[in-house]
Amino acid sequence: MTGLVRLAVLLVFALGLAAPAAAKSPEAKSPAAGKDELVIGITQFPSTLNPLIDAMLAKSYVLGMARRPITTYGPDWQLICMLCTGLPTIENGRAVPFELDKPNDAGGTKGIRLTYTLHPDAAWGDGTPVTTKDVIFTWKVGRTPQTGVANQESFRRILDIEAKDDKSFTLTIDRLSFNYNSINGLDLLPAHLEAAPMAEPAEYRHRTLYDTDPTNPGLYNGPYRVTQVAPGSHITLEPNAHWWGEKPAFKRIIVRVIENTAALEANLLAGDIDYIAGELGLPLDQALAFEKRHGERFKIAYKPGLIYEHIDLMLDNPVLADIRVRKALIHAIDRQAIDRQLFGGKQPVAHSNVNPLDWVYDKDVPAYAYDPKQAAALLDAAGWTRGPGGIRQNAKGEKLTLDFMTTAGNRTRELVQQALQAQWRQVGIDARIRNEPARVFFGETVTKRKFTGLAMYAWISAPESVPRTTLHSSQIPSAENGWSGQNNPGFRNDEMDTLIDRLEVELDREKRRPMWARLQAIYAEELPVIPLYFRADAYVMPRWLDGITPTGHQYPTTLWVEQWRAAP
């Protein structure tokens, strides 16, 4: 009960804080000066602009305006072409299954050949055509272990690429999966520019022009190109003269990074930013309070989505390797109360990594109730007894202390963090808060598995997204694999590995359903992470801005930035 009281007190205190004064950017202009410029506020600065290195939403958001993927999921959650002219399917003959010479690593015996054609007018921002040379070069970068590419697995599955001409190519894939024609991760690199940094693969992530020369127009093939990067402050984009699609409306877009969400709100009210992006903006509780005070001045749209707030547990830590401690951690926290107190019951408690919005969700997944007595019993059984000051210790006198990290400046995350810390203390667990700026937290600490205890953040995924990179044992990042993969806790489970392998190649939707149910059950039983809740994003827009369509999945609204307009 004490933890619940403290949660309510923390909430009142946080929502009553005076907002820091708005910091002015020398480049920001009021809409009154002309609506040909848009200033967007987000809370994180990308750790890199290279599309293949580090999985960070801030990077995806910015690059959504400056690049186009070959395929992606649209706002209606259907797979579409963006850089290609049409999706290959078995029905149209551009997707051809074949028998493998030997089974793949999942035991499958079928592969598939997929033929795509790039848009005939697609070009990089320096006028160089986007061609199959870029496709082949990107594949080679992605499958080279030393490069630091986040999702090398998708590149390793491509056995060969045949360039039929400058615009058409055929991929030979080592398995026939249910989403076989989705190549969303094949984010093209400009071969004519990135070949030189790639000369020494081990140094590529440090020499890529996306970091050493990020305003080079040839790096971008979307409606806009990056023209200024002020690290930690803002990124400026201007129209790409060689963009082949619909002409974008704004002559300049400035993405300003304000990590503190109270300061972000203050900057919006002061007119120093026009729009707070839902993908990386105000948390739900803050947005609801903002709408009550200022709803007449702004359009506010709420979009529930495949956004999973959770806490990674470092399973290399002997304390957290004990399943009894992991179960005690989740029994000790009242996630329903956090949702009720902070979010008005609008962000449902998560019991696994699969969102109820996704058709593969299993309503019978095991759930952990708030039960401090059960948490205490589990800790007793694991050999952690109450010591001086109420903090538990083991037989050696070592205290049950865990570092607890998240992104600094996110007011709601920090509030949730303090509430969890208080509830864990009630059962004798000492959680030490140690937060970092997002670019450090994601760029180094999480990616390179430098956290030792708990790391709280969100995954955002696509519909029916098989969690290979986050749960398969082959996807644990290490120096040896160039920090590839996203299984940051270090979870190893043979049955999970087998399920993931089988899921990907099962074409029958109904046969996948029980496999998904079992996957969620293992996740809940083994608890490699602590599920918290599924988020809804709040988009805070000026009333004059039209054309923004929230997607509810990992592909951001900026992929359709050319549709954004200043209303008359």
PDB file of N, CA, C and O in Angstrom, residues 21-73:
ATOM      1  N   ALA A  21      12.031  27.001 -18.809  1.00  0.00           N
ATOM      2  CA  ALA A  21      11.873  28.029 -19.831  1.00  0.00           C
ATOM      3  C   ALA A  21      12.231  27.470 -21.197  1.00  0.00           C
ATOM      4  O   ALA A  21      13.139  26.667 -21.345  1.00  0.00           O
ATOM      5  N   ALA A  22      11.482  27.902 -22.206  1.00  0.00           N
ATOM      6  CA  ALA A  22      11.717  27.420 -23.563  1.00  0.00           C
ATOM      7  C   ALA A  22      13.033  27.947 -24.091  1.00  0.00           C
ATOM      8  O   ALA A  22      13.308  29.140 -24.036  1.00  0.00           O
ATOM      9  N   ALA A  23      13.856  27.025 -24.586  1.00  0.00           N
ATOM     10  CA  ALA A  23      15.136  27.421 -25.170  1.00  0.00           C
ATOM     11  C   ALA A  23      14.943  27.734 -26.637  1.00  0.00           C
ATOM     12  O   ALA A  23      14.384  26.935 -27.381  1.00  0.00           O
ATOM     13  N   LYS A  24      15.372  28.897 -27.076  1.00  0.00           N
ATOM     14  CA  LYS A  24      15.140  29.316 -28.451  1.00  0.00           C
ATOM     15  C   LYS A  24      16.226  28.786 -29.374  1.00  0.00           C
ATOM     16  O   LYS A  24      17.394  28.821 -29.053  1.00  0.00           O
ATOM     17  N   SER A  25      15.790  28.297 -30.528  1.00  0.00           N
ATOM     18  CA  SER A  25      16.726  27.894 -31.567  1.00  0.00           C
ATOM     19  C   SER A  25      16.893  29.049 -32.536  1.00  0.00           C
ATOM     20  O   SER A  25      15.907  29.678 -32.917  1.00  0.00           O
ATOM     21  N   PRO A  26      18.111  29.350 -32.958  1.00  0.00           N
ATOM     22  CA  PRO A  26      18.295  30.454 -33.883  1.00  0.00           C
ATOM     23  C   PRO A  26      17.622  30.212 -35.225  1.00  0.00           C
ATOM     24  O   PRO A  26      17.430  31.133 -35.992  1.00  0.00           O
ATOM     25  N   GLU A  27      17.236  28.939 -35.484  1.00  0.00           N
ATOM     26  CA  GLU A  27      16.654  28.653 -36.789  1.00  0.00           C
ATOM     27  C   GLU A  27      15.133  28.590 -36.751  1.00  0.00           C
ATOM     28  O   GLU A  27      14.490  28.551 -37.787  1.00  0.00           O
ATOM     29  N   ALA A  28      14.542  28.536 -35.553  1.00  0.00           N
ATOM     30  CA  ALA A  28      13.108  28.364 -35.457  1.00  0.00           C
ATOM     31  C   ALA A  28      12.388  29.667 -35.781  1.00  0.00           C
ATOM     32  O   ALA A  28      12.811  30.742 -35.390  1.00  0.00           O
ATOM     33  N   LYS A  29      11.248  29.555 -36.529  1.00  0.00           N
ATOM     34  CA  LYS A  29      10.452  30.720 -36.859  1.00  0.00           C
ATOM     35  C   LYS A  29       9.001  30.467 -36.458  1.00  0.00           C
ATOM     36  O   LYS A  29       8.521  29.344 -36.488  1.00  0.00           O
ATOM     37  N   SER A  30       8.304  31.503 -36.101  1.00  0.00           N
ATOM     38  CA  SER A  30       6.883  31.396 -35.834  1.00  0.00           C
ATOM     39  C   SER A  30       6.145  31.143 -37.135  1.00  0.00           C
ATOM     40  O   SER A  30       6.528  31.654 -38.184  1.00  0.00           O
ATOM     41  N   PRO A  31       5.036  30.369 -37.095  1.00  0.00           N
ATOM     42  CA  PRO A  31       4.265  30.167 -38.306  1.00  0.00           C
ATOM     43  C   PRO A  31       3.812  31.481 -38.941  1.00  0.00           C
ATOM     44  O   PRO A  31       3.554  31.545 -40.136  1.00  0.00           O
ATOM     45  N   ALA A  32       3.700  32.545 -38.120  1.00  0.00           N
ATOM     46  CA  ALA A  32       3.279  33.832 -38.657  1.00  0.00           C
ATOM     47  C   ALA A  32       4.265  34.358 -39.697  1.00  0.00           C
ATOM     48  O   ALA A  32       3.918  35.168 -40.550  1.00  0.00           O
ATOM     49  N   ALA A  33       5.506  33.901 -39.619  1.00  0.00           N
ATOM     50  CA  ALA A  33       6.524  34.353 -40.564  1.00  0.00           C
ATOM     51  C   ALA A  33       6.417  33.623 -41.896  1.00  0.00           C
ATOM     52  O   ALA A  33       7.187  33.881 -42.803  1.00  0.00           O
ATOM     53  N   GLY A  34       5.463  32.710 -42.021  1.00  0.00           N
ATOM     54  CA  GLY A  34       5.306  31.961 -43.268  1.00  0.00           C
ATOM     55  C   GLY A  34       5.296  30.478 -43.006  1.00  0.00           C
ATOM     56  O   GLY A  34       6.142  29.967 -42.289  1.00  0.00           O
ATOM     57  N   LYS A  35       4.306  29.777 -43.591  1.00  0.00           N
ATOM     58  CA  LYS A  35       4.145  28.349 -43.304  1.00  0.00           C
ATOM     59  C   LYS A  35       4.885  27.468 -44.306  1.00  0.00           C
ATOM     60  O   LYS A  35       4.405  26.427 -44.718  1.00  0.00           O
ATOM     61  N   ASP A  36       6.043  27.932 -44.750  1.00  0.00           N
ATOM     62  CA  ASP A  36       6.876  27.091 -45.608  1.00  0.00           C
ATOM     63  C   ASP A  36       7.975  26.414 -44.805  1.00  0.00           C
ATOM     64  O   ASP A  36       8.854  25.768 -45.359  1.00  0.00           O
ATOM     65  N   GLU A  37       7.933  26.575 -43.486  1.00  0.00           N
ATOM     66  CA  GLU A  37       8.895  25.937 -42.589  1.00  0.00           C
ATOM     67  C   GLU A  37       8.130  25.248 -41.475  1.00  0.00           C
ATOM     68  O   GLU A  37       7.143  25.768 -40.961  1.00  0.00           O
ATOM     69  N   LEU A  38       8.597  24.070 -41.104  1.00  0.00           N
ATOM     70  CA  LEU A  38       7.970  23.295 -40.041  1.00  0.00           C
ATOM     71  C   LEU A  38       9.048  22.921 -39.033  1.00  0.00           C
ATOM     72  O   LEU A  38      10.081  22.375 -39.401  1.00  0.00           O
ATOM     73  N   VAL A  39       8.786  23.217 -37.766  1.00  0.00           N
ATOM     74  CA  VAL A  39       9.720  22.870 -36.688  1.00  0.00           C
ATOM     75  C   VAL A  39       9.066  21.794 -35.829  1.00  0.00           C
ATOM     76  O   VAL A  39       8.012  22.020 -35.225  1.00  0.00           O
ATOM     77  N   ILE A  40       9.682  20.627 -35.804  1.00  0.00           N
ATOM     78  CA  ILE A  40       9.159  19.465 -35.089  1.00  0.00           C
ATOM     79  C   ILE A  40       9.976  19.248 -33.823  1.00  0.00           C
ATOM     80  O   ILE A  40      11.206  19.328 -33.852  1.00  0.00           O
ATOM     81  N   GLY A  41       9.319  18.936 -32.727  1.00  0.00           N
ATOM     82  CA  GLY A  41      10.012  18.597 -31.487  1.00  0.00           C
ATOM     83  C   GLY A  41       9.947  17.109 -31.208  1.00  0.00           C
ATOM     84  O   GLY A  41       8.877  16.501 -31.288  1.00  0.00           O
ATOM     85  N   ILE A  42      11.110  16.508 -30.905  1.00  0.00           N
ATOM     86  CA  ILE A  42      11.177  15.118 -30.458  1.00  0.00           C
ATOM     87  C   ILE A  42      12.093  15.050 -29.242  1.00  0.00           C
ATOM     88  O   ILE A  42      12.775  16.024 -28.908  1.00  0.00           O
ATOM     89  N   THR A  43      12.140  13.904 -28.584  1.00  0.00           N
ATOM     90  CA  THR A  43      12.842  13.794 -27.309  1.00  0.00           C
ATOM     91  C   THR A  43      14.184  13.077 -27.377  1.00  0.00           C
ATOM     92  O   THR A  43      14.863  12.981 -26.358  1.00  0.00           O
ATOM     93  N   GLN A  44      14.558  12.570 -28.549  1.00  0.00           N
ATOM     94  CA  GLN A  44      15.815  11.824 -28.635  1.00  0.00           C
ATOM     95  C   GLN A  44      16.597  12.257 -29.859  1.00  0.00           C
ATOM     96  O   GLN A  44      16.008  12.563 -30.902  1.00  0.00           O
ATOM     97  N   PHE A  45      17.925  12.257 -29.725  1.00  0.00           N
ATOM     98  CA  PHE A  45      18.795  12.552 -30.865  1.00  0.00           C
ATOM     99  C   PHE A  45      19.383  11.235 -31.365  1.00  0.00           C
ATOM    100  O   PHE A  45      19.839  10.405 -30.576  1.00  0.00           O
ATOM    101  N   PRO A  46      19.391  11.013 -32.689  1.00  0.00           N
ATOM    102  CA  PRO A  46      19.902   9.734 -33.205  1.00  0.00           C
ATOM    103  C   PRO A  46      21.374   9.520 -32.849  1.00  0.00           C
ATOM    104  O   PRO A  46      22.178  10.452 -32.887  1.00  0.00           O
ATOM    105  N   SER A  47      21.709   8.275 -32.535  1.00  0.00           N
ATOM    106  CA  SER A  47      23.112   7.946 -32.267  1.00  0.00           C
ATOM    107  C   SER A  47      23.918   7.875 -33.555  1.00  0.00           C
ATOM    108  O   SER A  47      25.138   8.000 -33.544  1.00  0.00           O
ATOM    109  N   THR A  48      23.241   7.681 -34.689  1.00  0.00           N
ATOM    110  CA  THR A  48      23.856   7.653 -36.018  1.00  0.00           C
ATOM    111  C   THR A  48      22.748   7.908 -37.032  1.00  0.00           C
ATOM    112  O   THR A  48      21.566   7.726 -36.724  1.00  0.00           O
ATOM    113  N   LEU A  49      23.121   8.333 -38.244  1.00  0.00           N
ATOM    114  CA  LEU A  49      22.143   8.449 -39.325  1.00  0.00           C
ATOM    115  C   LEU A  49      22.296   7.312 -40.339  1.00  0.00           C
ATOM    116  O   LEU A  49      21.569   7.267 -41.329  1.00  0.00           O
ATOM    117  N   ASN A  50      23.228   6.403 -40.091  1.00  0.00           N
ATOM    118  CA  ASN A  50      23.371   5.252 -40.980  1.00  0.00           C
ATOM    119  C   ASN A  50      22.146   4.348 -40.808  1.00  0.00           C
ATOM    120  O   ASN A  50      21.837   3.922 -39.691  1.00  0.00           O
ATOM    121  N   PRO A  51      21.431   4.043 -41.897  1.00  0.00           N
ATOM    122  CA  PRO A  51      20.178   3.305 -41.760  1.00  0.00           C
ATOM    123  C   PRO A  51      20.328   1.877 -41.263  1.00  0.00           C
ATOM    124  O   PRO A  51      19.347   1.288 -40.809  1.00  0.00           O
ATOM    125  N   LEU A  52      21.531   1.319 -41.333  1.00  0.00           N
ATOM    126  CA  LEU A  52      21.721  -0.080 -40.959  1.00  0.00           C
ATOM    127  C   LEU A  52      22.297  -0.267 -39.559  1.00  0.00           C
ATOM    128  O   LEU A  52      22.291  -1.377 -39.039  1.00  0.00           O
ATOM    129  N   ILE A  53      22.815   0.798 -38.962  1.00  0.00           N
ATOM    130  CA  ILE A  53      23.503   0.674 -37.669  1.00  0.00           C
ATOM    131  C   ILE A  53      22.635   1.249 -36.561  1.00  0.00           C
ATOM    132  O   ILE A  53      22.156   2.376 -36.667  1.00  0.00           O
ATOM    133  N   ASP A  54      22.443   0.477 -35.515  1.00  0.00           N
ATOM    134  CA  ASP A  54      21.631   0.841 -34.350  1.00  0.00           C
ATOM    135  C   ASP A  54      20.152   0.926 -34.718  1.00  0.00           C
ATOM    136  O   ASP A  54      19.775   1.592 -35.688  1.00  0.00           O
ATOM    137  N   ALA A  55      19.327   0.252 -33.918  1.00  0.00           N
ATOM    138  CA  ALA A  55      17.877   0.315 -34.100  1.00  0.00           C
ATOM    139  C   ALA A  55      17.335   1.359 -33.145  1.00  0.00           C
ATOM    140  O   ALA A  55      17.132   1.094 -31.974  1.00  0.00           O
ATOM    141  N   MET A  56      17.123   2.570 -33.646  1.00  0.00           N
ATOM    142  CA  MET A  56      16.694   3.682 -32.806  1.00  0.00           C
ATOM    143  C   MET A  56      15.596   4.444 -33.535  1.00  0.00           C
ATOM    144  O   MET A  56      15.760   4.855 -34.685  1.00  0.00           O
ATOM    145  N   LEU A  57      14.467   4.666 -32.861  1.00  0.00           N
ATOM    146  CA  LEU A  57      13.325   5.298 -33.500  1.00  0.00           C
ATOM    147  C   LEU A  57      13.631   6.727 -33.936  1.00  0.00           C
ATOM    148  O   LEU A  57      13.127   7.182 -34.969  1.00  0.00           O
ATOM    149  N   ALA A  58      14.466   7.437 -33.191  1.00  0.00           N
ATOM    150  CA  ALA A  58      14.803   8.818 -33.571  1.00  0.00           C
ATOM    151  C   ALA A  58      15.453   8.850 -34.947  1.00  0.00           C
ATOM    152  O   ALA A  58      15.179   9.743 -35.758  1.00  0.00           O
ATOM    153  N   LYS A  59      16.300   7.887 -35.227  1.00  0.00           N
ATOM    154  CA  LYS A  59      16.938   7.804 -36.543  1.00  0.00           C
ATOM    155  C   LYS A  59      15.899   7.491 -37.609  1.00  0.00           C
ATOM    156  O   LYS A  59      15.860   8.131 -38.671  1.00  0.00           O
ATOM    157  N   SER A  60      15.043   6.502 -37.348  1.00  0.00           N
ATOM    158  CA  SER A  60      14.015   6.143 -38.321  1.00  0.00           C
ATOM    159  C   SER A  60      13.111   7.326 -38.618  1.00  0.00           C
ATOM    160  O   SER A  60      12.685   7.522 -39.766  1.00  0.00           O
ATOM    161  N   TYR A  61      12.814   8.119 -37.601  1.00  0.00           N
ATOM    162  CA  TYR A  61      11.918   9.264 -37.780  1.00  0.00           C
ATOM    163  C   TYR A  61      12.535  10.289 -38.726  1.00  0.00           C
ATOM    164  O   TYR A  61      11.894  10.759 -39.662  1.00  0.00           O
ATOM    165  N   VAL A  62      13.796  10.637 -38.494  1.00  0.00           N
ATOM    166  CA  VAL A  62      14.469  11.622 -39.348  1.00  0.00           C
ATOM    167  C   VAL A  62      14.654  11.067 -40.761  1.00  0.00           C
ATOM    168  O   VAL A  62      14.352  11.734 -41.761  1.00  0.00           O
ATOM    169  N   LEU A  63      15.137   9.835 -40.865  1.00  0.00           N
ATOM    170  CA  LEU A  63      15.411   9.264 -42.178  1.00  0.00           C
ATOM    171  C   LEU A  63      14.132   9.001 -42.968  1.00  0.00           C
ATOM    172  O   LEU A  63      14.183   8.886 -44.194  1.00  0.00           O
ATOM    173  N   GLY A  64      12.998   8.912 -42.301  1.00  0.00           N
ATOM    174  CA  GLY A  64      11.738   8.756 -43.010  1.00  0.00           C
ATOM    175  C   GLY A  64      11.469   9.899 -43.971  1.00  0.00           C
ATOM    176  O   GLY A  64      10.786   9.726 -44.987  1.00  0.00           O
ATOM    177  N   MET A  65      12.019  11.067 -43.689  1.00  0.00           N
ATOM    178  CA  MET A  65      11.847  12.222 -44.576  1.00  0.00           C
ATOM    179  C   MET A  65      12.882  12.251 -45.690  1.00  0.00           C
ATOM    180  O   MET A  65      12.679  12.898 -46.720  1.00  0.00           O
ATOM    181  N   ALA A  66      13.997  11.565 -45.487  1.00  0.00           N
ATOM    182  CA  ALA A  66      15.143  11.706 -46.382  1.00  0.00           C
ATOM    183  C   ALA A  66      15.459  10.447 -47.191  1.00  0.00           C
ATOM    184  O   ALA A  66      16.322  10.496 -48.060  1.00  0.00           O
ATOM    185  N   ARG A  67      14.778   9.351 -46.908  1.00  0.00           N
ATOM    186  CA  ARG A  67      15.071   8.097 -47.610  1.00  0.00           C
ATOM    187  C   ARG A  67      13.764   7.351 -47.855  1.00  0.00           C
ATOM    188  O   ARG A  67      12.749   7.650 -47.238  1.00  0.00           O
ATOM    189  N   ARG A  68      13.810   6.399 -48.733  1.00  0.00           N
ATOM    190  CA  ARG A  68      12.653   5.544 -48.973  1.00  0.00           C
ATOM    191  C   ARG A  68      13.092   4.085 -48.937  1.00  0.00           C
ATOM    192  O   ARG A  68      14.043   3.695 -49.615  1.00  0.00           O
ATOM    193  N   PRO A  69      12.413   3.243 -48.129  1.00  0.00           N
ATOM    194  CA  PRO A  69      12.696   1.804 -48.129  1.00  0.00           C
ATOM    195  C   PRO A  69      12.129   1.159 -49.386  1.00  0.00           C
ATOM    196  O   PRO A  69      11.239   1.703 -50.047  1.00  0.00           O
ATOM    197  N   ILE A  70      12.628  -0.012 -49.723  1.00  0.00           N
ATOM    198  CA  ILE A  70      12.083  -0.735 -50.875  1.00  0.00           C
ATOM    199  C   ILE A  70      10.643  -1.142 -50.582  1.00  0.00           C
ATOM    200  O   ILE A  70       9.731  -0.884 -51.373  1.00  0.00           O
ATOM    201  N   THR A  71      10.425  -1.768 -49.416  1.00  0.00           N
ATOM    202  CA  THR A  71       9.065  -2.109 -48.987  1.00  0.00           C
ATOM    203  C   THR A  71       8.866  -1.636 -47.562  1.00  0.00           C
ATOM    204  O   THR A  71       9.829  -1.457 -46.807  1.00  0.00           O
ATOM    205  N   THR A  72       7.614  -1.465 -47.175  1.00  0.00           N
ATOM    206  CA  THR A  72       7.293  -1.080 -45.807  1.00  0.00           C
ATOM    207  C   THR A  72       5.830  -1.414 -45.544  1.00  0.00           C
ATOM    208  O   THR A  72       5.098  -1.845 -46.439  1.00  0.00           O
ATOM    209  N   TYR A  73       5.389  -1.202 -44.304  1.00  0.00           N
ATOM    210  CA  TYR A  73       3.973  -1.334 -43.968  1.00  0.00           C
ATOM    211  C   TYR A  73       3.341   0.046 -43.961  1.00  0.00           C
ATOM    212  O   TYR A  73       3.882   0.989 -43.378  1.00  0.00           O
TER     213      TYR A  73
END
